[in-house]
Coordinates of C-alpha atoms and ligand atoms in Angstrom, one line a residue:
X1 CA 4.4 16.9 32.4
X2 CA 3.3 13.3 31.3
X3 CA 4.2 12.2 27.6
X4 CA 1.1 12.0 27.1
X5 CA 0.3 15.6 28.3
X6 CA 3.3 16.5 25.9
X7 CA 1.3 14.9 23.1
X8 CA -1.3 16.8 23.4
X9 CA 0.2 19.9 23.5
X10 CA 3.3 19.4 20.6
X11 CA 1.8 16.6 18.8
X12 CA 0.0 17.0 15.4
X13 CA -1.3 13.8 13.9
X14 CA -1.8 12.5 10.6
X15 CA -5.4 13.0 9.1
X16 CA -6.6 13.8 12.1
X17 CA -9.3 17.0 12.7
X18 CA -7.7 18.4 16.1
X19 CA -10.1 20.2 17.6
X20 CA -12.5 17.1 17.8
X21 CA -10.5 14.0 17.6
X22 CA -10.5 11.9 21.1
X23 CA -7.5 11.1 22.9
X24 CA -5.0 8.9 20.7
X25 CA -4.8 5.6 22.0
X26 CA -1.5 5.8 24.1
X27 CA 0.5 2.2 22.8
X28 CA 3.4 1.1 25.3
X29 CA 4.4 -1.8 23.8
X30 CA 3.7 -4.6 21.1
X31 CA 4.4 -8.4 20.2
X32 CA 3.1 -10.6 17.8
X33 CA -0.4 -9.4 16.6
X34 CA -1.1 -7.3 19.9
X35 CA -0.7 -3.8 21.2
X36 CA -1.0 -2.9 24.6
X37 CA -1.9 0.5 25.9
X38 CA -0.1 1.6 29.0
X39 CA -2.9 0.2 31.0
X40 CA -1.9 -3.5 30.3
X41 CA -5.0 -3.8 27.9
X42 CA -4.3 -5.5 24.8
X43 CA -5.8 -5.1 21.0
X44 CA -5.2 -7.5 18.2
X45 CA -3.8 -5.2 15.3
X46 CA -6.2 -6.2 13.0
X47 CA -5.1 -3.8 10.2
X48 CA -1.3 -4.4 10.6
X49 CA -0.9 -0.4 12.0
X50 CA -2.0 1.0 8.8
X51 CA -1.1 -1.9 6.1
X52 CA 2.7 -2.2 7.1
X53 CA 3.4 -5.0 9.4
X54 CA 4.1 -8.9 8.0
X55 CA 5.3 -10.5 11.0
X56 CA 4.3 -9.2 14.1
X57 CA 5.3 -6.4 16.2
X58 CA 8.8 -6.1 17.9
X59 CA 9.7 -9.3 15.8
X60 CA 12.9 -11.0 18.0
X61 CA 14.5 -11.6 14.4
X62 CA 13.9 -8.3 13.2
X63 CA 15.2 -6.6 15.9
X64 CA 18.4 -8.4 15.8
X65 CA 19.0 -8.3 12.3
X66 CA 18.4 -4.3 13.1
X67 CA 20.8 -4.4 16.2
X68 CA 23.5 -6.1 13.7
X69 CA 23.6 -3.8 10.8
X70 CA 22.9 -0.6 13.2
X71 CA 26.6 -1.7 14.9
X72 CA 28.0 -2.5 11.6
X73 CA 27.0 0.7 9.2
X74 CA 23.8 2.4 10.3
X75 CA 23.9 5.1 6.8
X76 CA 25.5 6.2 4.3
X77 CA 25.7 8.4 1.4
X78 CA 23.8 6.7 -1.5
X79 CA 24.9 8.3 -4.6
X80 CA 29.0 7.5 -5.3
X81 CA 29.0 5.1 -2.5
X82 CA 27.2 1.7 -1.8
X83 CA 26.9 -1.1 0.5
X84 CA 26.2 -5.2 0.6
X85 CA 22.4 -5.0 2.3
X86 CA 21.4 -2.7 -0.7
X87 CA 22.7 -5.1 -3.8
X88 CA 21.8 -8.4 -1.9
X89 CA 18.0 -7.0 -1.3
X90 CA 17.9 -6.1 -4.9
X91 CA 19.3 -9.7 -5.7
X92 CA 16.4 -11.2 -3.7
X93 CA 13.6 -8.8 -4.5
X94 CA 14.1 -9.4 -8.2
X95 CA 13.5 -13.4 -8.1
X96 CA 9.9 -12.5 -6.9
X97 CA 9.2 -9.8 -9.0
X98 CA 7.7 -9.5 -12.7
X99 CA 11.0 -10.8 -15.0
X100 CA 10.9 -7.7 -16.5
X101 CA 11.9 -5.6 -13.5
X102 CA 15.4 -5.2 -13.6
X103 CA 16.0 -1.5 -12.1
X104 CA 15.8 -0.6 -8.1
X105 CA 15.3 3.1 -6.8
X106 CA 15.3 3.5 -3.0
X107 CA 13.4 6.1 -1.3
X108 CA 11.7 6.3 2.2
X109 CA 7.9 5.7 1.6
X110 CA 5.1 4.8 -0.3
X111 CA 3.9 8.4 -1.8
X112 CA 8.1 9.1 -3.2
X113 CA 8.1 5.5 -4.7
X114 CA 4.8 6.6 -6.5
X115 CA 6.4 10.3 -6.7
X116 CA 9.9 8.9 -8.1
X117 CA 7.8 6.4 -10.7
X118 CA 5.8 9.5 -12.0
X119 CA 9.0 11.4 -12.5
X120 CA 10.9 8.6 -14.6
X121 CA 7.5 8.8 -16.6
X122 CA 7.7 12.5 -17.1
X123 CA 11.4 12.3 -17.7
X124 CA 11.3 8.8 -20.2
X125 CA 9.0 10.8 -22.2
X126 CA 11.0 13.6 -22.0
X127 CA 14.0 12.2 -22.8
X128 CA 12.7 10.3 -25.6
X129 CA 11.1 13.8 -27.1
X130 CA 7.3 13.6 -28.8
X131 CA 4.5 14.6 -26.7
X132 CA 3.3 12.4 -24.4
X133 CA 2.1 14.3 -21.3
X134 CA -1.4 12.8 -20.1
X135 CA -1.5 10.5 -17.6
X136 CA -4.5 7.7 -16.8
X137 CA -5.4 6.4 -13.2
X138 CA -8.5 4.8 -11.8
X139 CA -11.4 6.5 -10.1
X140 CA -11.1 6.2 -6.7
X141 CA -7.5 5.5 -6.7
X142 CA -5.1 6.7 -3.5
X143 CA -1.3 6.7 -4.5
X144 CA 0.1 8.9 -1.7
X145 CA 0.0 12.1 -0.3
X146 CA 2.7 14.0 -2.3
X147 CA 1.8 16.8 -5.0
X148 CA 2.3 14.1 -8.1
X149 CA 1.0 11.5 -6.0
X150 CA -2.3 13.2 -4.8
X151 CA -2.3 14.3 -8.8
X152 CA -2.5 11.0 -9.8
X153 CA -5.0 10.3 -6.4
X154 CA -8.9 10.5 -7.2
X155 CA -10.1 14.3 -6.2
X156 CA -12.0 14.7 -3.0
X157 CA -12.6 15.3 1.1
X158 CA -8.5 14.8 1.3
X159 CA -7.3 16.8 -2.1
X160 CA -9.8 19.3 -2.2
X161 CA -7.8 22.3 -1.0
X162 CA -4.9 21.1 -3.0
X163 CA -6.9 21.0 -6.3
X164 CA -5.7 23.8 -8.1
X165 CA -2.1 23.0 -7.5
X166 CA -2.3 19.1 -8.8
X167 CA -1.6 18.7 -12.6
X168 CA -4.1 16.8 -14.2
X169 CA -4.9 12.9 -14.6
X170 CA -7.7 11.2 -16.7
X171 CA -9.5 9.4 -14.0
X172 CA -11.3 5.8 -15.8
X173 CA -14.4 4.4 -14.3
X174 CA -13.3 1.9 -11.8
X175 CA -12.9 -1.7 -13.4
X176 CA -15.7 -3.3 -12.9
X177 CA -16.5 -5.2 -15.5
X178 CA -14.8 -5.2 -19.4
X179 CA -16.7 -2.1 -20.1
X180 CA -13.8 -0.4 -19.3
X181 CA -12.1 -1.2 -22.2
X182 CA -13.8 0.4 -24.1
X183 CA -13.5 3.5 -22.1
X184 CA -9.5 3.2 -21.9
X185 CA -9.5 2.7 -25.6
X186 CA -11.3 6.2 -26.1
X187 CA -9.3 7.8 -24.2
X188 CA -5.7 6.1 -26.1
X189 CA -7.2 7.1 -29.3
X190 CA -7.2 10.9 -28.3
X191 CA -3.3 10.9 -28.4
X192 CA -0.5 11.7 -26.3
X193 CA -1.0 9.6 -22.8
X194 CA 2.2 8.6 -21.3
X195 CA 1.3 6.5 -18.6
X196 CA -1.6 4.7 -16.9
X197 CA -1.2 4.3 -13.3
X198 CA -3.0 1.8 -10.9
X199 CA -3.7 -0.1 -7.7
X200 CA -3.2 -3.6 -8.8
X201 CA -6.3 -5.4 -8.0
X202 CA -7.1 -4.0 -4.7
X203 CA -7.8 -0.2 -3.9
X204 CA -6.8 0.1 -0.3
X205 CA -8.4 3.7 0.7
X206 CA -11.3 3.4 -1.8
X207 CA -12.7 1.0 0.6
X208 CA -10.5 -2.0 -0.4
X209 CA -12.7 -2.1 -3.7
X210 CA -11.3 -5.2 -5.6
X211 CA -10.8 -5.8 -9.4
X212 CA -10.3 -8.8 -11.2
X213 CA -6.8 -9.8 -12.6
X214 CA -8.2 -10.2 -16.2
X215 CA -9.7 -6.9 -17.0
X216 CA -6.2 -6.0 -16.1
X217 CA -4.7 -8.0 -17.7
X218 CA -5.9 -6.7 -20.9
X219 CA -5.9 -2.9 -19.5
X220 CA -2.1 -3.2 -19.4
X221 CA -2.2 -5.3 -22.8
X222 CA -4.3 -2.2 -24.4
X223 CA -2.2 0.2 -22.6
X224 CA 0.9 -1.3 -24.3
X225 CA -0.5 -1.7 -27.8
X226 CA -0.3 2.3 -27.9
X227 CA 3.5 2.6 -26.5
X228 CA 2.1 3.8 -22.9
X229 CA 3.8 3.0 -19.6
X230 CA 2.3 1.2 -16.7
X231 CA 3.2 1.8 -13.3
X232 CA 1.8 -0.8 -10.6
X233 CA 1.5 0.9 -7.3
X234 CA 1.9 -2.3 -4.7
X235 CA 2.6 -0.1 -1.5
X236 CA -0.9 -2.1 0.3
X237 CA -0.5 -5.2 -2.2
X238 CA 3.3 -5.7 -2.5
X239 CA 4.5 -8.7 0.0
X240 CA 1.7 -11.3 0.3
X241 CA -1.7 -9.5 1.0
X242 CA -3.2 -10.4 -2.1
X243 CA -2.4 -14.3 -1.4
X244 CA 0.9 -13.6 -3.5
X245 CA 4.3 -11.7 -3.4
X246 CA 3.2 -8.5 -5.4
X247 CA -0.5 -8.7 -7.0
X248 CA 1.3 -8.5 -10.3
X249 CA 2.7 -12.0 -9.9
X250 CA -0.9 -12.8 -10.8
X251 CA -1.2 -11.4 -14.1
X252 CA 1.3 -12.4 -17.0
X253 CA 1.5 -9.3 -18.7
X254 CA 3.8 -6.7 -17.2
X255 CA 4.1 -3.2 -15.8
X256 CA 6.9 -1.0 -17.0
X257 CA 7.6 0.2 -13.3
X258 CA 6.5 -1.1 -9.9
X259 CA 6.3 1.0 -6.7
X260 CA 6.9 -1.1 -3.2
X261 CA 7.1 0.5 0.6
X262 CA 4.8 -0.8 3.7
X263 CA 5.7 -4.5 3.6
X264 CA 8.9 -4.3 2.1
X265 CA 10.5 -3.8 5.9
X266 CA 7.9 -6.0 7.7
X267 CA 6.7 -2.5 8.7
X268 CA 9.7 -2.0 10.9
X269 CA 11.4 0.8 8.8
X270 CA 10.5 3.6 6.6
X271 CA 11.8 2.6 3.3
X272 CA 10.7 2.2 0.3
X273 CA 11.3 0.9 -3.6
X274 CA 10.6 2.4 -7.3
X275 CA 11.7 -0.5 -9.4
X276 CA 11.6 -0.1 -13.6
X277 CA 12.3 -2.7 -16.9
X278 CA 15.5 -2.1 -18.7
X279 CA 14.0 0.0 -21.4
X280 CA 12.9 3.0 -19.0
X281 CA 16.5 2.7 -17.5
X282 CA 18.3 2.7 -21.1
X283 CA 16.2 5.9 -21.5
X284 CA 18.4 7.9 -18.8
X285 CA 21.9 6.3 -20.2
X286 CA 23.8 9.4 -22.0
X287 CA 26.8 11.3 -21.7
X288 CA 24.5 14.3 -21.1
X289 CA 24.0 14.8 -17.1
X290 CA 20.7 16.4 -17.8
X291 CA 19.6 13.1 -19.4
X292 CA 19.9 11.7 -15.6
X293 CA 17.4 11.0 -13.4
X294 CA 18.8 14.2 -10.6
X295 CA 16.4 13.0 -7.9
X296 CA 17.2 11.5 -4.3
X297 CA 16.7 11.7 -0.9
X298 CA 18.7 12.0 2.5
X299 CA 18.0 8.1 3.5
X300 CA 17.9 6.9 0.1
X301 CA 19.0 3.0 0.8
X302 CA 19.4 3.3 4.1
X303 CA 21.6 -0.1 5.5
X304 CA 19.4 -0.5 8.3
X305 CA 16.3 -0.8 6.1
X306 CA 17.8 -2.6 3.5
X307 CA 19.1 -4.9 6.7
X308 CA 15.4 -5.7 7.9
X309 CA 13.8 -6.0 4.1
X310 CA 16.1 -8.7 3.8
X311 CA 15.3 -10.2 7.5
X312 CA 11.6 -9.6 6.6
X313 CA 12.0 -11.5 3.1
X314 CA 13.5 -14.8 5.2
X315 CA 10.8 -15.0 7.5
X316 CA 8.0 -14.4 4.3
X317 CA 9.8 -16.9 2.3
X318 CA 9.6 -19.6 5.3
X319 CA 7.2 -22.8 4.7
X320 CA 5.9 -21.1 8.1
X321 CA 4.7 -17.9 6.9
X322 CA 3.2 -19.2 3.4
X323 CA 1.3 -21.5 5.8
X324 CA -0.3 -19.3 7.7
X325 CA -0.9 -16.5 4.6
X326 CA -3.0 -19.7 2.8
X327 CA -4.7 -20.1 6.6
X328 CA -5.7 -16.6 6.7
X329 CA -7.3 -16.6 3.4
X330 CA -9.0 -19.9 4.4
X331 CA -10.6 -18.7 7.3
X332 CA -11.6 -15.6 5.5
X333 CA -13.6 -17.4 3.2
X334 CA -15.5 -19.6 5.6
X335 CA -16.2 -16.4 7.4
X336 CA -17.2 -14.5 4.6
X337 CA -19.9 -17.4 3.5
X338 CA -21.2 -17.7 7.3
X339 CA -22.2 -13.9 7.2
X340 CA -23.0 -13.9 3.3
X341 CA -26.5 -12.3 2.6
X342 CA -27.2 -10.4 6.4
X343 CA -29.3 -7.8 5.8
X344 CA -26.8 -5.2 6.8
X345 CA -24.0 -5.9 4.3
X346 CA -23.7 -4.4 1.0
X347 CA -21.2 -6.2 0.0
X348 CA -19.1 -8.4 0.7
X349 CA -15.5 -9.0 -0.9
X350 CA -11.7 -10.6 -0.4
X351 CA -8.4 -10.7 -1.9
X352 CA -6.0 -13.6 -0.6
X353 CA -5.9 -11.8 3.1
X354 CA -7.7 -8.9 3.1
X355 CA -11.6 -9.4 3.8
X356 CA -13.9 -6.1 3.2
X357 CA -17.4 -6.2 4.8
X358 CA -19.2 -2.8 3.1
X359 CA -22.4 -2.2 5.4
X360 CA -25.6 -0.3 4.2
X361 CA -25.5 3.0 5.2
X362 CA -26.9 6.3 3.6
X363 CA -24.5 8.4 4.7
X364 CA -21.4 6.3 3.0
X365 CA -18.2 7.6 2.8
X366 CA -15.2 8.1 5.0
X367 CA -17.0 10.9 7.1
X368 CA -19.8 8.6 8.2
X369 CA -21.0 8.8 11.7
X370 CA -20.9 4.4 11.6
X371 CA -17.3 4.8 10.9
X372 CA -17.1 5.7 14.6
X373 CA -19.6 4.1 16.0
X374 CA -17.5 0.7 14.7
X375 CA -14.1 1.5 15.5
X376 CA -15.4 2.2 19.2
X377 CA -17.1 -1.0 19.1
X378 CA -13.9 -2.4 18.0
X379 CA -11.9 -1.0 20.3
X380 CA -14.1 -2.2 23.3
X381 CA -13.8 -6.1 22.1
X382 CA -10.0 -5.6 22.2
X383 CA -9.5 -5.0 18.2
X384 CA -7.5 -2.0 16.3
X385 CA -9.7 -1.3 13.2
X386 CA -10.0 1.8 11.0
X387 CA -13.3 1.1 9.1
X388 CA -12.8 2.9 5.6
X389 CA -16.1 4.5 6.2
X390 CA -19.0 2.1 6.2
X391 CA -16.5 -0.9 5.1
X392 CA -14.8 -3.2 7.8
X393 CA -11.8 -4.7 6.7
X394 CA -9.6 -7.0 7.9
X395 CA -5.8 -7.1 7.0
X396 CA -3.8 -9.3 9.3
X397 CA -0.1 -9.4 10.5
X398 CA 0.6 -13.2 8.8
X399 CA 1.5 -14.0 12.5
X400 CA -2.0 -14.2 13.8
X401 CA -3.5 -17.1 15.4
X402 CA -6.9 -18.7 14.4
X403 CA -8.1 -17.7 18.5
X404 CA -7.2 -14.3 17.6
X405 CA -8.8 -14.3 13.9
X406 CA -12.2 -16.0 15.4
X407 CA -12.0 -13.2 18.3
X408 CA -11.9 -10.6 15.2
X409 CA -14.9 -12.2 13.2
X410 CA -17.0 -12.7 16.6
X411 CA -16.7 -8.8 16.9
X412 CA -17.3 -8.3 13.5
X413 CA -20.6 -10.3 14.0
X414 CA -21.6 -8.3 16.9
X415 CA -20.9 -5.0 14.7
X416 CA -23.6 -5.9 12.1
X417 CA -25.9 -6.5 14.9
X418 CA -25.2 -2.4 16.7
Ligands
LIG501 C1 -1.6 2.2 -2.9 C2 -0.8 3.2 -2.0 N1 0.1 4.0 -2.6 C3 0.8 4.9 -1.9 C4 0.6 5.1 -0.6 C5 1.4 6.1 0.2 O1 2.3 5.5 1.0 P1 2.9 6.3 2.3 O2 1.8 6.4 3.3 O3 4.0 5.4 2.8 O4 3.4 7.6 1.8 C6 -0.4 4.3 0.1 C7 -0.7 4.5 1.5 O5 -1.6 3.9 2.1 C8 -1.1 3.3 -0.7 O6 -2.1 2.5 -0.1

């Protein structure tokens, strides 16, 4: 039987209807921006394989720096033991993160970072004693697929059989203007909210709906004037996409806990990062174990990972990279202005390197029959892109080339012309 017959007969993929889907696309190899199928034909991976990858796929660095640390240690037991690729990516991580973050708690991928964050929450709370139990997030937000994650998610197609399980979030209007104030101080005044929750200023699988960093700004500053914790989920945003390190660096008021994954490897690894300020920390110090914070997981810091987040950081901290990040965004925005105001965009919208095109369509939403009509017309001009839906987005590797990038916006073209 071919692997790709064994695929198809063992092989259940994620958010995926199986009875109808189409073949998967069967990917042999990849370098730089590309993937090739095992025909030879190449696509540009124009949404770095689902938001994770920095530098290019099957990055000569990266696999060495892997190779290295797989010889030297490849795991280890993470509570009563540690290791050097752990402490040092801590060390570097913190000298790009918001001052206050002084805390690092590894797990394996973006919905436990967001999982582990809401626990510390619960637990400070608990710890602490009083009542605060209700939690705030944004409509439309998407934090992960895990019970407190989806909880803390917007309700819809993807929780909807899950709903009477998930405990239950305040969900604000999406911030689109300073109304929303006004709406987050309402629901402060009613009492007893422990935590507000959010995509900093981009919401990846709302459609890549952006925000600005002011309204934030004074969200968290609100927020904070009644005692309640932040968390900044920066799984999508963390490591460059918004134009810098974590979204957050672009606000100077800060969150109480920050949850990292995607990036953080260069999207070689599953691994991921809940980090906290010292005052949620000091909350778990006591001579009482139950005061701990009794969570972890099999591959918590695993050596390899940690190995290739600190490979990844080298390569995003290079002239090189920053280069090419202020490139991207360049080129997105004379794009953006040569296709402003066609009749068949909505709307139009970008964040350092991520450009959303949101066409007109009355049956929006991720279900809509567009949404396949485009990624097939993607597909057929050599390009790997999920539309959200009736929005197009692009959200590059930092590696791609301008020949690449212009072969991505000449297809886009052609897409508002089907
Ligand atoms: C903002 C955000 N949080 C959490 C997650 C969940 O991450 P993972 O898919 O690694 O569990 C995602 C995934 O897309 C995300 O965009």
């Amino acid at each position: 039987m071919s692997w790709e017959d064994l695929d198809k007969k063992h092989i259940w993929h994620p958010f995926t209807q199986m009875q109808t889907a189409e073949k998967p696309l069967a990917i042999t190899k990849g370098k730089g921006s590309l993937l090739f199928d095992k025909n030879g034909k190449s696509y540009i991976d124009a949404i770095s394989s689902w938001w994770v990858n920095l530098h290019g796929h099957s990055h000569p660095y990266l696999a060495k720096k892997v190779n290295e640390q797989m010889l030297n240690l490849e795991h280890v037991v993470f509570a009563g033991c540690t290791h050097e690729p752990a402490a040092n990516l801590c060390g570097r991580l913190k000298k790009h993160l918001p001052t206050n973050q002084e805390k690092f708690f590894f797990s394996d991928n973006g919905s436990s970072a967001v999982e582990i964050a809401i626990k510390m929450v619960i637990q400070y709370w608990h710890n602490k004693g009083g009542n605060r139990k209700r939690f705030l997030a944004l409509d439309g937000a998407y934090h992960g697929d895990t019970f407190g994650a989806m909880s803390a998610g917007a309700r819809g197609l993807f929780s909807a059989p899950f709903n009477n399980y998930l405990f239950e979030v305040t969900h604000l209007p999406f911030p689109e203007n300073e109304h929303i104030l006004e709406a987050l101080k309402i629901e402060l005044e009613k009492g007893e909210v422990a935590c507000f929750i959010f995509e900093p200023l981009v919401q990846g699988a709302a459609g890549m709906r952006m925000y600005s960093s002011e309204i934030l700004n004074k969200m968290i500053a609100l927020c904070q004037e009644y005692g309640v914790l932040c968390i900044a989920d920066e799984v999508m945003t963390g490591f460059g996409r918004t134009g810098t390190t974590f979204a957050m660096n672009q606000l100077h008021n800060q969150p109480d806990l920050i949850c990292m994954s995607k990036g953080l490897t260069g999207g070689t690894l599953p691994m991921s990062i809940t980090t906290c300020s010292q005052k949620i920390y000091d909350a778990f110090l006591s001579n009482d174990l139950t005061k701990a914070f009794l969570h972890g997981h099999s591959f918590t810091g695993n050596p390899i990972g940690c190995a290739v987040s600190l490979a990844s950081l080298d390569l995003l901290e290079k002239q090189e990279c920053q280069k090419n990040i202020s490139l991207i965004i360049k080129s997105h925005k004379a794009f953006a202005k040569e296709i402003e105001g066609h009749p068949k965009i909505a709307n139009l919208r970008q964040t350092g390197t991520i450009l959303a095109i949101e066409l007109k369509d009355e049956t929006s939403g991720y279900t809509s029959d567009l949404r396949t009509l485009l990624y097939k017309h993607f597909l057929s001009e050599g390009i790997l892109i999920r539309p959200l839906g009736n929005v197009v987005y692009i959200l590059p590797p930092f590696c791609i080339t301008t020949e690449e990038l212009n072969q991505i916006y000449s297809a886009t073209k052609k897409a508002l012309d089907l």
